[in-house]
Amino acid sequence: MSFNEVLHDELIGMFERDQAALRGIPQTDTPEQRTARLKEIVQEYGWPTFDLVGKDGENAAWLIAQHADLDLAFQQQALELLRAAVADGQASPGNLAYLEDRVAVAKGEPQTYGTQMRCGADGPAPATPIRDEAGVDKRRATAGLQPLAAYLDEMAAICAESDDQPPD
C-alpha cells in the first residue's frame, strides 16, 4: 500500500485535537468521535502502517486508540492489528507496549511493561501490578522503552506538576 497523504494529514489532525483537548482546549470533535473515525479507517485500511501514513501517522492512530478508553472492544481490536503491524515492521513496538498495558489495566489484569501509572500520595504507582517485575526492563528495552526507574522519575515529575495545579 502506498503512502496516503490525505489519511496521514487526517490522523495528524486527530492527534493534534486529542492533545489540545487534554490541555483543556475545546475541540470541534469529541474523543468518541475520533474513536469512531479511527474505527472507520481501520475497517477500510487495516492498521495505519508506516508505509500507509508514515511513522507520525501511525503514532497518531495509536494515540487515538490508546485514548479510546470508553471502547475496550475497539482497543482490543486495535491491539491485535497493531501487534501484527509490529511483527511486519510497520508499527512502533513502543506503541504496542503502551496499548498492551492499557488494555490489561482496563481488564484489571497485570501489565507487561509498566507503562500505566497513577499518581498517588507517594508519587507514581503502577495502575495494576507489573507481571514479572524482575524482567520488566528487558521487555521495555525490547519495545524501545527506557528502563522503568527512569520512567518512574519522569512520572514523579508529572505527578508533582499535577499536584501544583490549583483545583478547577
PDB file of C-alpha atoms in Angstrom:
ATOM      1  CA  MET A   1       0.000   0.000   0.000  1.00  0.00           C
ATOM      2  CA  SER A   2       1.429   3.368  -0.947  1.00  0.00           C
ATOM      3  CA  PHE A   3       1.636   6.469   1.239  1.00  0.00           C
ATOM      4  CA  ASN A   4      -1.741   8.170   1.661  1.00  0.00           C
ATOM      5  CA  GLU A   5      -1.114  11.848   2.382  1.00  0.00           C
ATOM      6  CA  VAL A   6      -4.788  12.702   2.912  1.00  0.00           C
ATOM      7  CA  LEU A   7      -5.169   9.938   5.509  1.00  0.00           C
ATOM      8  CA  HIS A   8      -1.853  10.926   7.112  1.00  0.00           C
ATOM      9  CA  ASP A   9      -2.982  14.534   7.449  1.00  0.00           C
ATOM     10  CA  GLU A  10      -6.351  13.494   8.868  1.00  0.00           C
ATOM     11  CA  LEU A  11      -4.682  11.329  11.526  1.00  0.00           C
ATOM     12  CA  ILE A  12      -2.270  14.121  12.445  1.00  0.00           C
ATOM     13  CA  GLY A  13      -5.233  16.479  12.827  1.00  0.00           C
ATOM     14  CA  MET A  14      -6.979  13.951  15.084  1.00  0.00           C
ATOM     15  CA  PHE A  15      -3.796  13.640  17.133  1.00  0.00           C
ATOM     16  CA  GLU A  16      -3.472  17.422  17.494  1.00  0.00           C
ATOM     17  CA  ARG A  17      -7.110  17.757  18.581  1.00  0.00           C
ATOM     18  CA  ASP A  18      -6.672  14.925  21.095  1.00  0.00           C
ATOM     19  CA  GLN A  19      -3.640  16.589  22.636  1.00  0.00           C
ATOM     20  CA  ALA A  20      -5.277  20.026  22.698  1.00  0.00           C
ATOM     21  CA  ALA A  21      -8.356  18.557  24.411  1.00  0.00           C
ATOM     22  CA  LEU A  22      -6.120  17.042  27.099  1.00  0.00           C
ATOM     23  CA  ARG A  23      -4.805  20.554  27.743  1.00  0.00           C
ATOM     24  CA  GLY A  24      -8.376  21.766  28.217  1.00  0.00           C
ATOM     25  CA  ILE A  25      -8.734  23.479  24.844  1.00  0.00           C
ATOM     26  CA  PRO A  26     -12.263  22.916  23.470  1.00  0.00           C
ATOM     27  CA  GLN A  27     -12.339  20.956  20.200  1.00  0.00           C
ATOM     28  CA  THR A  28     -14.778  20.557  17.317  1.00  0.00           C
ATOM     29  CA  ASP A  29     -14.948  16.804  17.916  1.00  0.00           C
ATOM     30  CA  THR A  30     -15.045  14.513  20.942  1.00  0.00           C
ATOM     31  CA  PRO A  31     -12.789  11.594  21.853  1.00  0.00           C
ATOM     32  CA  GLU A  32     -15.698   9.303  20.957  1.00  0.00           C
ATOM     33  CA  GLN A  33     -15.965  10.882  17.502  1.00  0.00           C
ATOM     34  CA  ARG A  34     -12.218  10.447  16.959  1.00  0.00           C
ATOM     35  CA  THR A  35     -12.522   6.814  18.039  1.00  0.00           C
ATOM     36  CA  ALA A  36     -15.444   6.277  15.655  1.00  0.00           C
ATOM     37  CA  ARG A  37     -13.446   7.774  12.790  1.00  0.00           C
ATOM     38  CA  LEU A  38     -10.408   5.620  13.592  1.00  0.00           C
ATOM     39  CA  LYS A  39     -12.704   2.571  13.550  1.00  0.00           C
ATOM     40  CA  GLU A  40     -13.804   3.538  10.034  1.00  0.00           C
ATOM     41  CA  ILE A  41     -10.182   3.991   8.961  1.00  0.00           C
ATOM     42  CA  VAL A  42      -9.205   0.621  10.413  1.00  0.00           C
ATOM     43  CA  GLN A  43     -12.153  -1.053   8.713  1.00  0.00           C
ATOM     44  CA  GLU A  44     -11.180   0.432   5.351  1.00  0.00           C
ATOM     45  CA  TYR A  45      -7.366   0.196   5.528  1.00  0.00           C
ATOM     46  CA  GLY A  46      -6.455  -2.086   8.415  1.00  0.00           C
ATOM     47  CA  TRP A  47      -3.985  -0.667  10.908  1.00  0.00           C
ATOM     48  CA  PRO A  48      -2.479   2.629   9.634  1.00  0.00           C
ATOM     49  CA  THR A  49       1.059   1.436   8.973  1.00  0.00           C
ATOM     50  CA  PHE A  50       4.347   3.271   8.433  1.00  0.00           C
ATOM     51  CA  ASP A  51       4.086   2.673   4.682  1.00  0.00           C
ATOM     52  CA  LEU A  52       0.495   3.948   4.551  1.00  0.00           C
ATOM     53  CA  VAL A  53       0.706   7.040   6.798  1.00  0.00           C
ATOM     54  CA  GLY A  54       4.324   7.416   7.950  1.00  0.00           C
ATOM     55  CA  LYS A  55       5.688   6.989  11.454  1.00  0.00           C
ATOM     56  CA  ASP A  56       3.932  10.094  12.748  1.00  0.00           C
ATOM     57  CA  GLY A  57       0.625   8.986  11.218  1.00  0.00           C
ATOM     58  CA  GLU A  58       0.935   5.524  12.770  1.00  0.00           C
ATOM     59  CA  ASN A  59       1.758   7.170  16.087  1.00  0.00           C
ATOM     60  CA  ALA A  60      -1.332   9.386  15.769  1.00  0.00           C
ATOM     61  CA  ALA A  61      -3.554   6.351  15.112  1.00  0.00           C
ATOM     62  CA  TRP A  62      -2.086   4.594  18.137  1.00  0.00           C
ATOM     63  CA  LEU A  63      -2.737   7.589  20.381  1.00  0.00           C
ATOM     64  CA  ILE A  64      -6.398   7.757  19.349  1.00  0.00           C
ATOM     65  CA  ALA A  65      -6.738   4.019  20.077  1.00  0.00           C
ATOM     66  CA  GLN A  66      -4.821   4.446  23.355  1.00  0.00           C
ATOM     67  CA  HIS A  67      -7.298   7.115  24.460  1.00  0.00           C
ATOM     68  CA  ALA A  68     -10.391   5.122  23.367  1.00  0.00           C
ATOM     69  CA  ASP A  69     -10.952   4.001  26.962  1.00  0.00           C
ATOM     70  CA  LEU A  70     -14.732   4.033  26.592  1.00  0.00           C
ATOM     71  CA  ASP A  71     -14.485   1.368  23.857  1.00  0.00           C
ATOM     72  CA  LEU A  72     -12.437  -1.530  25.206  1.00  0.00           C
ATOM     73  CA  ALA A  73     -13.613  -3.822  22.389  1.00  0.00           C
ATOM     74  CA  PHE A  74     -12.108  -1.431  19.843  1.00  0.00           C
ATOM     75  CA  GLN A  75      -8.914  -1.087  21.883  1.00  0.00           C
ATOM     76  CA  GLN A  76      -8.599  -4.879  21.829  1.00  0.00           C
ATOM     77  CA  GLN A  77      -9.183  -4.945  18.064  1.00  0.00           C
ATOM     78  CA  ALA A  78      -6.591  -2.205  17.584  1.00  0.00           C
ATOM     79  CA  LEU A  79      -4.191  -4.152  19.796  1.00  0.00           C
ATOM     80  CA  GLU A  80      -4.440  -7.234  17.583  1.00  0.00           C
ATOM     81  CA  LEU A  81      -3.948  -5.178  14.411  1.00  0.00           C
ATOM     82  CA  LEU A  82      -1.071  -3.242  15.963  1.00  0.00           C
ATOM     83  CA  ARG A  83       0.572  -6.489  17.109  1.00  0.00           C
ATOM     84  CA  ALA A  84       0.501  -7.790  13.520  1.00  0.00           C
ATOM     85  CA  ALA A  85       1.806  -4.474  12.132  1.00  0.00           C
ATOM     86  CA  VAL A  86       4.716  -4.503  14.610  1.00  0.00           C
ATOM     87  CA  ALA A  87       5.533  -8.081  13.608  1.00  0.00           C
ATOM     88  CA  ASP A  88       5.707  -6.828   9.995  1.00  0.00           C
ATOM     89  CA  GLY A  89       7.952  -3.896  10.964  1.00  0.00           C
ATOM     90  CA  GLN A  90       5.131  -1.479  10.108  1.00  0.00           C
ATOM     91  CA  ALA A  91       4.338  -0.014  13.547  1.00  0.00           C
ATOM     92  CA  SER A  92       6.084   1.036  16.738  1.00  0.00           C
ATOM     93  CA  PRO A  93       6.895  -1.668  19.314  1.00  0.00           C
ATOM     94  CA  GLY A  94       6.729   1.037  21.992  1.00  0.00           C
ATOM     95  CA  ASN A  95       3.188   1.949  20.962  1.00  0.00           C
ATOM     96  CA  LEU A  96       2.286  -1.734  21.136  1.00  0.00           C
ATOM     97  CA  ALA A  97       3.714  -1.954  24.673  1.00  0.00           C
ATOM     98  CA  TYR A  98       1.611   1.004  25.830  1.00  0.00           C
ATOM     99  CA  LEU A  99      -1.590  -0.363  24.275  1.00  0.00           C
ATOM    100  CA  GLU A 100      -0.908  -3.876  25.642  1.00  0.00           C
ATOM    101  CA  ASP A 101      -0.703  -2.394  29.141  1.00  0.00           C
ATOM    102  CA  ARG A 102      -3.673  -0.051  28.643  1.00  0.00           C
ATOM    103  CA  VAL A 103      -5.932  -2.957  27.681  1.00  0.00           C
ATOM    104  CA  ALA A 104      -4.611  -5.133  30.522  1.00  0.00           C
ATOM    105  CA  VAL A 105      -5.275  -2.378  33.074  1.00  0.00           C
ATOM    106  CA  ALA A 106      -8.790  -1.834  31.694  1.00  0.00           C
ATOM    107  CA  LYS A 107      -9.428  -5.545  32.242  1.00  0.00           C
ATOM    108  CA  GLY A 108      -7.921  -5.425  35.753  1.00  0.00           C
ATOM    109  CA  GLU A 109      -5.013  -7.635  34.691  1.00  0.00           C
ATOM    110  CA  PRO A 110      -1.287  -7.241  35.412  1.00  0.00           C
ATOM    111  CA  GLN A 111       0.590  -5.121  32.901  1.00  0.00           C
ATOM    112  CA  THR A 112       3.615  -6.343  30.987  1.00  0.00           C
ATOM    113  CA  TYR A 113       5.687  -3.178  30.503  1.00  0.00           C
ATOM    114  CA  GLY A 114       4.689  -0.969  33.445  1.00  0.00           C
ATOM    115  CA  THR A 115       3.528   1.909  31.244  1.00  0.00           C
ATOM    116  CA  GLN A 116       0.258   2.655  33.015  1.00  0.00           C
ATOM    117  CA  MET A 117       0.793   4.656  36.200  1.00  0.00           C
ATOM    118  CA  ARG A 118      -1.408   6.510  38.643  1.00  0.00           C
ATOM    119  CA  CYS A 119      -0.324   9.473  40.747  1.00  0.00           C
ATOM    120  CA  GLY A 120      -0.720   8.669  44.424  1.00  0.00           C
ATOM    121  CA  ALA A 121       0.214  10.371  47.680  1.00  0.00           C
ATOM    122  CA  ASP A 122       3.695   8.844  47.427  1.00  0.00           C
ATOM    123  CA  GLY A 123       4.151   9.605  43.720  1.00  0.00           C
ATOM    124  CA  PRO A 124       3.585   7.319  40.743  1.00  0.00           C
ATOM    125  CA  ALA A 125       2.465   3.729  41.199  1.00  0.00           C
ATOM    126  CA  PRO A 126       1.508   1.066  38.649  1.00  0.00           C
ATOM    127  CA  ALA A 127      -2.224   1.133  37.860  1.00  0.00           C
ATOM    128  CA  THR A 128      -2.168  -2.662  38.154  1.00  0.00           C
ATOM    129  CA  PRO A 129       0.730  -4.877  39.237  1.00  0.00           C
ATOM    130  CA  ILE A 130       3.551  -5.469  36.758  1.00  0.00           C
ATOM    131  CA  ARG A 131       3.848  -9.080  35.646  1.00  0.00           C
ATOM    132  CA  ASP A 132       7.331 -10.499  36.326  1.00  0.00           C
ATOM    133  CA  GLU A 133       8.675  -7.171  37.563  1.00  0.00           C
ATOM    134  CA  ALA A 134      12.226  -8.575  37.625  1.00  0.00           C
ATOM    135  CA  GLY A 135      12.104  -8.925  33.815  1.00  0.00           C
ATOM    136  CA  VAL A 136      10.296  -5.672  33.056  1.00  0.00           C
ATOM    137  CA  ASP A 137      13.378  -3.705  31.970  1.00  0.00           C
ATOM    138  CA  LYS A 138      14.324  -6.392  29.458  1.00  0.00           C
ATOM    139  CA  ARG A 139      10.803  -6.301  27.985  1.00  0.00           C
ATOM    140  CA  ARG A 140      10.836  -2.483  27.983  1.00  0.00           C
ATOM    141  CA  ALA A 141      14.197  -2.442  26.168  1.00  0.00           C
ATOM    142  CA  THR A 142      12.866  -4.860  23.538  1.00  0.00           C
ATOM    143  CA  ALA A 143       9.989  -2.429  22.931  1.00  0.00           C
ATOM    144  CA  GLY A 144      12.378   0.525  22.706  1.00  0.00           C
ATOM    145  CA  LEU A 145      11.295   1.956  26.066  1.00  0.00           C
ATOM    146  CA  GLN A 146      13.544   3.421  28.753  1.00  0.00           C
ATOM    147  CA  PRO A 147      14.155   1.468  31.993  1.00  0.00           C
ATOM    148  CA  LEU A 148      11.286   1.502  34.474  1.00  0.00           C
ATOM    149  CA  ALA A 149      13.256   3.543  37.044  1.00  0.00           C
ATOM    150  CA  ALA A 150      13.790   6.356  34.511  1.00  0.00           C
ATOM    151  CA  TYR A 151      10.115   6.250  33.532  1.00  0.00           C
ATOM    152  CA  LEU A 152       9.116   6.449  37.199  1.00  0.00           C
ATOM    153  CA  ASP A 153      11.352   9.514  37.588  1.00  0.00           C
ATOM    154  CA  GLU A 154       9.551  11.177  34.661  1.00  0.00           C
ATOM    155  CA  MET A 155       6.186  10.207  36.072  1.00  0.00           C
ATOM    156  CA  ALA A 156       7.158  11.573  39.510  1.00  0.00           C
ATOM    157  CA  ALA A 157       7.794  14.958  37.900  1.00  0.00           C
ATOM    158  CA  ILE A 158       4.419  14.789  36.113  1.00  0.00           C
ATOM    159  CA  CYS A 159       2.657  13.787  39.339  1.00  0.00           C
ATOM    160  CA  ALA A 160       4.349  16.634  41.229  1.00  0.00           C
ATOM    161  CA  GLU A 161       3.352  19.076  38.473  1.00  0.00           C
ATOM    162  CA  SER A 162      -0.282  17.967  38.651  1.00  0.00           C
ATOM    163  CA  ASP A 163      -0.194  18.402  42.459  1.00  0.00           C
ATOM    164  CA  ASP A 164       0.910  22.008  41.962  1.00  0.00           C
ATOM    165  CA  GLN A 165      -2.099  22.844  39.822  1.00  0.00           C
ATOM    166  CA  PRO A 166      -4.951  24.693  41.501  1.00  0.00           C
ATOM    167  CA  PRO A 167      -8.268  22.801  41.516  1.00  0.00           C
ATOM    168  CA  ASP A 168     -10.657  23.614  38.649  1.00  0.00           C
TER     169      ASP A 168
END
